Coordinates of C-alpha atoms and ligand atoms in Angstrom, one line a residue:
M1 CA -21.2 12.5 -10.9
K2 CA -22.1 16.1 -11.9
S3 CA -19.2 18.5 -12.3
G4 CA -18.6 20.5 -9.1
E5 CA -19.7 17.6 -6.9
T6 CA -17.1 15.9 -4.9
E7 CA -16.7 12.3 -3.7
L8 CA -14.9 13.3 -0.6
P9 CA -16.6 12.4 2.7
E10 CA -15.9 14.6 5.7
Y11 CA -13.5 13.7 8.5
S12 CA -15.3 13.1 11.7
S13 CA -13.8 12.5 15.1
S14 CA -17.1 11.3 16.8
D15 CA -17.5 8.0 15.0
E16 CA -16.9 4.8 17.0
D17 CA -14.2 3.3 14.8
F18 CA -11.4 5.6 13.9
V19 CA -9.4 5.0 10.7
D20 CA -7.0 7.4 9.1
P21 CA -3.5 6.9 7.7
W22 CA -2.0 7.4 11.1
H23 CA -4.5 5.9 13.6
V24 CA -6.6 2.8 13.7
A25 CA -8.8 2.4 16.8
S26 CA -12.0 0.6 17.5
K27 CA -14.0 0.6 20.8
S28 CA -15.7 -2.7 19.9
A29 CA -14.4 -6.0 21.3
T30 CA -14.8 -7.5 17.8
G31 CA -12.6 -4.8 16.2
I32 CA -13.2 -2.6 13.2
D33 CA -16.6 -2.8 11.5
Y34 CA -15.4 -3.0 7.9
D35 CA -18.9 -2.9 6.3
K36 CA -19.4 0.4 8.1
L37 CA -16.1 1.6 6.8
I38 CA -17.1 0.9 3.2
T39 CA -20.2 3.0 3.7
K40 CA -18.3 5.8 5.4
F41 CA -15.5 5.9 2.8
G42 CA -17.9 5.3 -0.2
S43 CA -16.1 2.3 -1.7
Q44 CA -17.6 -0.9 -2.8
K45 CA -17.6 -4.4 -1.2
I46 CA -15.8 -7.2 -3.0
D47 CA -18.5 -9.8 -3.6
D48 CA -18.4 -13.3 -4.9
N49 CA -19.4 -12.1 -8.4
L50 CA -16.2 -10.0 -8.7
I51 CA -14.0 -12.9 -7.4
T52 CA -15.6 -15.3 -9.9
K53 CA -15.1 -12.7 -12.7
I54 CA -11.4 -12.5 -11.8
E55 CA -11.1 -16.3 -11.8
N56 CA -12.8 -16.6 -15.2
L57 CA -10.8 -13.9 -16.8
T58 CA -7.4 -15.0 -15.6
G59 CA -8.0 -18.7 -15.6
K60 CA -6.5 -18.8 -12.1
R61 CA -7.9 -19.5 -8.7
A62 CA -8.3 -16.2 -6.8
H63 CA -5.6 -15.6 -4.1
H64 CA -6.6 -16.7 -0.6
L65 CA -6.3 -13.2 0.6
L66 CA -9.2 -12.4 -1.8
R67 CA -11.2 -15.5 -1.1
R68 CA -11.0 -15.0 2.6
G69 CA -12.0 -11.4 2.5
V70 CA -8.7 -9.9 3.6
F71 CA -9.0 -7.8 0.5
F72 CA -12.6 -6.8 0.9
S73 CA -13.3 -3.4 -0.7
M74 CA -12.5 -1.6 -4.0
R75 CA -13.1 1.3 -6.3
D76 CA -13.4 0.7 -10.1
M77 CA -12.1 -2.9 -10.1
H78 CA -14.6 -3.8 -12.9
G79 CA -13.0 -1.1 -15.0
I80 CA -9.6 -2.7 -14.6
L81 CA -11.0 -6.1 -15.5
T82 CA -12.6 -4.7 -18.6
L83 CA -9.2 -3.3 -19.6
Y84 CA -7.6 -6.7 -19.0
E85 CA -10.3 -8.4 -21.0
Q86 CA -9.7 -6.0 -23.9
K87 CA -5.9 -6.5 -23.6
Q88 CA -5.4 -2.9 -22.7
P89 CA -2.6 -2.0 -20.3
F90 CA -2.7 -1.0 -16.7
Y91 CA -0.1 -0.8 -14.0
L92 CA 0.0 -1.4 -10.2
Y93 CA 1.1 1.2 -7.6
T94 CA 1.7 0.5 -4.0
G95 CA 4.0 1.8 -1.3
R96 CA 5.6 1.8 2.1
G97 CA 6.4 4.5 4.7
P98 CA 9.9 3.6 5.8
S99 CA 9.5 4.5 9.5
S100 CA 11.9 1.9 10.9
E101 CA 14.6 -0.5 9.8
A102 CA 12.3 -3.5 10.2
M103 CA 8.9 -4.2 8.6
H104 CA 6.3 -6.3 10.4
L105 CA 3.8 -8.9 9.4
G106 CA 1.0 -6.4 8.7
H107 CA 3.2 -4.6 6.1
L108 CA 3.6 -7.9 4.2
I109 CA -0.1 -8.4 3.3
P110 CA -0.4 -5.7 0.6
F111 CA 2.9 -6.7 -0.9
I112 CA 2.1 -10.5 -1.0
F113 CA -1.1 -9.7 -2.7
T114 CA 0.5 -7.2 -5.1
K115 CA 3.0 -9.8 -6.2
W116 CA 0.1 -12.1 -7.0
L117 CA -1.6 -9.4 -9.0
Q118 CA 1.6 -8.7 -10.9
E119 CA 2.0 -12.3 -11.8
T120 CA -1.6 -13.0 -12.6
F121 CA -2.2 -9.9 -14.8
D122 CA 1.4 -9.6 -16.0
V123 CA 1.6 -5.9 -15.4
P124 CA 4.3 -3.4 -14.3
L125 CA 4.5 -2.3 -10.7
V126 CA 5.8 0.9 -9.1
I127 CA 6.5 1.0 -5.3
Q128 CA 6.8 4.3 -3.6
L129 CA 9.0 4.6 -0.4
T130 CA 7.8 7.7 1.3
D131 CA 11.0 8.6 3.2
D132 CA 9.9 12.3 3.0
E133 CA 6.6 11.5 4.7
K134 CA 8.3 9.6 7.5
F135 CA 10.8 12.4 8.1
I136 CA 8.0 15.0 8.2
W137 CA 5.8 12.9 10.7
N138 CA 8.4 11.1 12.8
D139 CA 11.3 12.0 15.0
I140 CA 14.0 10.8 12.6
T141 CA 16.5 12.7 10.5
V142 CA 16.0 12.9 6.8
E143 CA 19.1 10.8 6.2
E144 CA 17.8 8.1 8.5
A145 CA 14.4 8.1 6.7
N146 CA 16.3 7.7 3.3
R147 CA 18.4 4.9 4.8
Y148 CA 15.3 3.1 6.1
A149 CA 13.8 3.3 2.5
H150 CA 16.8 1.3 1.2
E151 CA 16.5 -1.2 4.1
N152 CA 12.8 -1.7 3.5
A153 CA 13.5 -2.1 -0.2
K154 CA 15.4 -5.2 0.7
D155 CA 12.4 -6.7 2.5
I156 CA 10.2 -5.9 -0.5
I157 CA 12.7 -7.3 -3.0
A158 CA 13.0 -10.5 -0.8
L159 CA 9.4 -11.2 -1.7
G160 CA 10.5 -11.9 -5.2
F161 CA 9.1 -9.1 -7.4
D162 CA 10.1 -9.5 -11.0
I163 CA 13.1 -7.1 -11.6
N164 CA 12.0 -6.6 -15.3
K165 CA 8.5 -5.4 -14.2
T166 CA 9.2 -3.5 -10.9
F167 CA 10.4 -0.1 -10.1
I168 CA 11.0 0.9 -6.4
F169 CA 11.7 4.5 -5.6
S170 CA 12.4 6.8 -2.7
D171 CA 10.5 10.1 -2.9
I172 CA 13.5 12.1 -1.9
E173 CA 15.6 10.6 -4.7
Y174 CA 13.0 10.3 -7.4
I175 CA 11.7 13.9 -7.0
S176 CA 15.1 15.3 -7.7
S177 CA 15.7 13.1 -10.8
C178 CA 12.3 13.2 -12.6
P179 CA 10.8 16.5 -13.5
E180 CA 7.6 14.9 -14.7
F181 CA 6.9 13.4 -11.3
Y182 CA 7.4 16.8 -9.6
M183 CA 5.2 18.5 -12.3
N184 CA 2.3 16.1 -11.4
I185 CA 2.9 16.9 -7.7
C186 CA 2.6 20.6 -8.4
K187 CA -0.6 20.0 -10.4
V188 CA -2.2 18.2 -7.5
Q189 CA -1.0 20.8 -5.0
K190 CA -2.6 23.5 -7.1
L191 CA -5.9 21.7 -7.3
V192 CA -6.4 20.7 -3.7
T193 CA -7.3 23.4 -1.1
Y194 CA -6.3 23.5 2.6
S195 CA -10.0 23.1 3.4
Q196 CA -10.2 19.9 1.4
V197 CA -7.1 18.2 3.0
K198 CA -8.5 19.4 6.4
G199 CA -11.7 17.6 5.6
I200 CA -10.1 14.4 4.4
F201 CA -7.2 14.0 6.8
G202 CA -8.2 16.1 9.8
F203 CA -5.2 18.5 9.6
D204 CA -5.4 21.7 11.5
V205 CA -3.5 25.0 11.5
S206 CA -0.8 23.8 13.8
D207 CA 0.2 21.0 11.4
S208 CA 3.4 21.7 9.4
I209 CA 3.1 22.7 5.8
G210 CA 5.0 19.5 5.1
K211 CA 2.2 17.4 6.3
I212 CA -0.4 19.5 4.5
S213 CA 1.3 19.3 1.2
F214 CA 2.5 15.6 1.4
P215 CA -0.8 14.0 0.1
A216 CA 0.1 15.4 -3.4
I217 CA 3.3 13.3 -3.3
Q218 CA 1.4 10.1 -2.6
A219 CA -1.2 11.0 -5.3
A220 CA 1.3 11.6 -8.1
P221 CA 2.4 8.0 -8.7
S222 CA -1.2 7.2 -9.6
F223 CA -0.6 8.9 -12.9
S224 CA 1.6 7.1 -15.5
S225 CA 3.0 10.4 -16.7
S226 CA 5.0 10.5 -13.5
F227 CA 7.1 7.6 -14.9
P228 CA 8.3 8.7 -18.4
R229 CA 11.2 6.3 -18.4
L230 CA 9.1 3.3 -17.4
F231 CA 6.2 3.4 -19.8
K232 CA 7.9 4.6 -23.0
S233 CA 5.7 7.4 -24.4
K234 CA 2.4 6.2 -22.9
K235 CA 1.1 9.0 -20.6
D236 CA -2.4 7.7 -19.7
I237 CA -2.1 4.1 -18.6
P238 CA -4.7 3.4 -15.9
C239 CA -3.5 2.5 -12.4
L240 CA -4.7 0.0 -9.8
I241 CA -3.6 0.6 -6.2
P242 CA -3.6 -2.3 -3.7
C243 CA -3.3 -0.9 -0.2
A244 CA -4.7 -1.3 3.4
I245 CA -7.9 0.7 3.7
D246 CA -6.3 3.4 6.0
Q247 CA -4.6 4.7 2.8
D248 CA -7.9 5.3 1.1
P249 CA -8.1 9.1 2.0
Y250 CA -5.1 9.7 -0.2
F251 CA -6.7 8.1 -3.2
R252 CA -10.2 9.7 -2.6
M253 CA -8.3 12.9 -2.9
T254 CA -6.4 11.7 -6.0
R255 CA -9.6 10.5 -7.8
D256 CA -11.2 13.8 -7.1
V257 CA -8.5 15.7 -9.0
A258 CA -7.5 13.1 -11.6
Q259 CA -9.6 14.3 -14.5
K260 CA -8.9 18.0 -13.8
L261 CA -5.2 17.4 -14.3
G262 CA -5.7 15.3 -17.4
G263 CA -5.1 11.9 -15.8
V264 CA -7.2 8.8 -15.2
K265 CA -8.8 8.1 -11.9
P266 CA -6.9 5.3 -10.2
A267 CA -8.7 2.1 -9.2
V268 CA -8.1 0.9 -5.7
I269 CA -8.3 -2.5 -3.9
H270 CA -8.3 -2.4 0.0
S271 CA -7.3 -4.8 2.7
T272 CA -8.3 -5.1 6.3
F273 CA -5.6 -4.6 8.9
V274 CA -3.5 -7.3 10.7
P275 CA -4.6 -6.8 14.3
A276 CA -2.1 -6.0 17.0
L277 CA -1.0 -9.0 19.1
Q278 CA -2.9 -7.6 22.1
G279 CA -6.2 -7.6 20.3
V280 CA -8.3 -6.5 17.4
Q281 CA -9.0 -3.0 18.6
T282 CA -5.9 -1.6 16.7
K283 CA -3.4 -2.8 14.1
M284 CA 0.2 -4.0 14.2
S285 CA 2.5 -1.0 14.5
A286 CA 6.2 -0.6 13.9
S287 CA 6.4 1.8 16.9
D288 CA 5.1 -0.9 19.3
P289 CA 7.4 -3.9 19.3
N290 CA 5.1 -5.9 21.6
A291 CA 2.1 -5.4 19.3
S292 CA 3.9 -6.7 16.2
I293 CA 5.8 -9.7 14.8
F294 CA 8.7 -8.2 12.9
L295 CA 10.2 -9.7 9.8
T296 CA 13.5 -9.7 11.6
D297 CA 12.2 -11.5 14.7
T298 CA 14.0 -14.7 15.7
D299 CA 12.1 -18.0 16.2
E300 CA 12.3 -17.5 19.9
E301 CA 11.0 -13.9 19.8
I302 CA 8.0 -15.1 17.7
R303 CA 7.3 -17.8 20.3
I304 CA 7.6 -15.4 23.3
K305 CA 5.4 -12.7 21.7
D306 CA 2.7 -15.1 20.6
Y307 CA 2.5 -16.6 24.1
A308 CA 2.6 -13.3 25.9
C309 CA -0.3 -11.9 24.0
G310 CA -2.7 -14.9 24.6
V311 CA -5.0 -13.7 21.8
L312 CA -5.4 -17.3 20.7
A313 CA -6.8 -19.0 23.8
R314 CA -6.3 -22.5 22.6
E315 CA -2.8 -23.8 23.1
Q316 CA -2.9 -26.2 20.2
L317 CA -3.9 -23.4 17.8
Q318 CA -1.1 -21.2 19.3
E319 CA 1.5 -23.9 18.5
I320 CA 0.3 -24.2 14.9
L321 CA 0.4 -20.4 14.5
I322 CA 3.9 -20.2 16.0
K323 CA 5.3 -22.9 13.7
L324 CA 3.6 -21.3 10.7
L325 CA 5.0 -17.8 11.5
Q326 CA 8.5 -19.2 12.2
K327 CA 8.4 -20.9 8.8
I328 CA 7.2 -17.8 6.9
I329 CA 9.5 -15.4 8.7
G330 CA 12.4 -17.8 8.7
K331 CA 12.2 -18.1 4.9
H332 CA 11.9 -14.3 4.6
R333 CA 15.0 -13.7 6.7
Q334 CA 16.9 -16.1 4.5
N335 CA 15.7 -14.4 1.3
R336 CA 16.4 -11.0 2.7
A337 CA 20.0 -11.9 3.5
L338 CA 20.5 -12.7 -0.2
V339 CA 19.5 -9.2 -1.3
T340 CA 22.6 -7.2 -2.2
K341 CA 23.1 -3.4 -2.4
E342 CA 23.6 -3.9 -6.1
M343 CA 20.2 -5.6 -6.4
V344 CA 18.6 -2.7 -4.5
K345 CA 20.2 -0.3 -6.9
Q346 CA 18.9 -2.2 -9.9
Y347 CA 15.3 -2.2 -8.7
M348 CA 15.6 1.5 -7.8
T349 CA 16.9 2.6 -11.3
P350 CA 14.3 4.0 -13.6
R351 CA 14.2 1.8 -16.8
N352 CA 11.8 0.5 -19.3
L353 CA 9.5 -2.0 -17.6
E354 CA 8.4 -5.1 -19.4
C355 CA 4.8 -5.9 -19.9
S356 CA 3.2 -8.1 -22.5
I357 CA 0.3 -5.7 -23.0
V358 CA 2.2 -2.4 -22.9
T359 CA 3.5 -1.9 -26.4
Ligands
LIG1 N1 1.8 6.3 3.2 C1 2.0 4.9 3.1 C2 2.6 4.4 4.5 O1 2.8 5.1 5.4 C3 3.1 4.5 2.1 C4 2.5 4.6 0.7 C5 2.9 5.5 -0.3 C6 1.5 3.7 0.1 N2 2.2 5.3 -1.4 C7 1.3 4.2 -1.2 C8 0.8 2.7 0.6 C9 0.4 3.6 -2.1 C10 -0.1 2.0 -0.3 C11 -0.3 2.5 -1.6 O2 2.8 3.2 4.7

């Protein structure tokens, strides 16, 4: 790309499918057209070649979320694989907006896959809990948002991330304890104009300045210099971000400013959405209890919701799905009950993260 050019596509409200970090809507009965989204966002499709390359390099069968196309799009994955091949370090970054006490099935997908990436590539992982974002956007107090961050951390820890390789942080807490993180936020804020965020996210003049400046806070963890206590003195470790594709606007913005602030462009790997129980035209959402299976739902609630929605017409299939969900969520409920406050504190304390290739 020539300097001065930008990789940012413009926000448009006239397209049929609508995907941004806050809304997902398709007018089509078959749901979002993900191939079109790849073209619109300017990312690349994950093809069999890439999957085979991952399998050959790691000596492991690719995760079923990859084989079945749930993770379907990426930016710069080949660069990450080259690093791995050359035994150079990289780290993983993902996150969660703690908008409610309970997480749902859709939220699990990126985390399940991230855990597989962490185990397969043996790399450190940082998980951002954007309590500031959810306070700014939603009708909750800042204290509630921070409390939800800790509650959600329990769900994330229950998935079994390696404590020696994982750092979970609340924005509100980490910003006030790590100057280097805030310095990177300031750098991004200085480099991105209002007109750019308006183009990427569709903000307008009536949006609060909190919303307008927040994308810099989601961008900053893409730079390893935001974590001086985790990565020893290494400031330029490349980053790979697994996320649902609605988060891509943040990382298009991040990639656009990365080099200007002396960082490395983060690589990204995108998933599709888990559809709402009522149908494929939107995704599961924490604000609609009937659209989503929550990780706190009981076996009975799972059964009732599944039947009420009737998305799966065949009764036999429905029975299989209900049993499967009861098993997965039942196990999750058990694991979550074992997560103590002390464990949450450990995961949320900045400390040196282990990684065989970060020396
Ligand atoms: N904004 C995301 C949400 O609302 C949370 C988030 C922060 C995130 N950083 C991330 C998600 C990085 C994926 C990758 O859920």
